[in-house]
């Protein structure tokens, strides 16, 4: 099968487009014929060697952990009736990051993680959803304990995770404050942000206080210690990237979580329901063919994307 993979860790030039063996499924897995694969920052972080010492991966390693496509094989121990799965079903999934990825013609993945693709979305649009939307959902609710009426600050609100977080927080009844650059203001406001801060012109910690939850979908720039200054005592700070010392969080009387998104069919189905109700929209920054996977990861690494980047692996299939 055609795949985008690495044989060594490093820069974008380490990503290879070539032939690998089609994966063999285990008894509790399904094989997905991938139509489209979502691109996320974790892809280039893994390529660069972020998990090199973890023991998770063996080389060659296919990158990318979001997929939308059709089921073409079902393992012998999969309870198809219980999981509502059958051959040729249109599905999507965030596959575990400690396994082989989805930037390939086929993906083997545990059957219990797979959800039906939203009927209102194309395969390309569907592939943009799982990891980013699940990160937003789990960060806001599981770690952030977000409830109606709270004030939530979302950093990097125009990015893949942030754009979902703004919409989900607004659906939950929160007062949403968003940071991004000025050229992205209208996009972020259209997602539902109540307040907008241009981080290139305003130090957000000088403009805000009494925030219940900060969701930092970006790292660097001392974003976490600066965010402590806008939180209420008893507030929560959730990070998708950087760490914060327990001592510093305790000093400011806040709860800090460095979250790790978990593949989860049930959460993904809740997100699908909101998509089908047209309460969550999907914004595509750019779409690349598989042979341009290197450029897609470079676009992600540039941090200039507005919305999601996707690889269209089977361009002949639209919906």
Coordinates of C-alpha atoms in Angstrom, one line a residue, residues 30 160 162 168 185 232:
X30 CA -11.2 -3.7 11.7
X160 CA -7.7 23.0 14.8
X162 CA -9.2 25.9 19.4
X168 CA -18.2 23.4 22.1
X185 CA -10.9 37.8 14.5
X232 CA -10.2 32.9 39.8

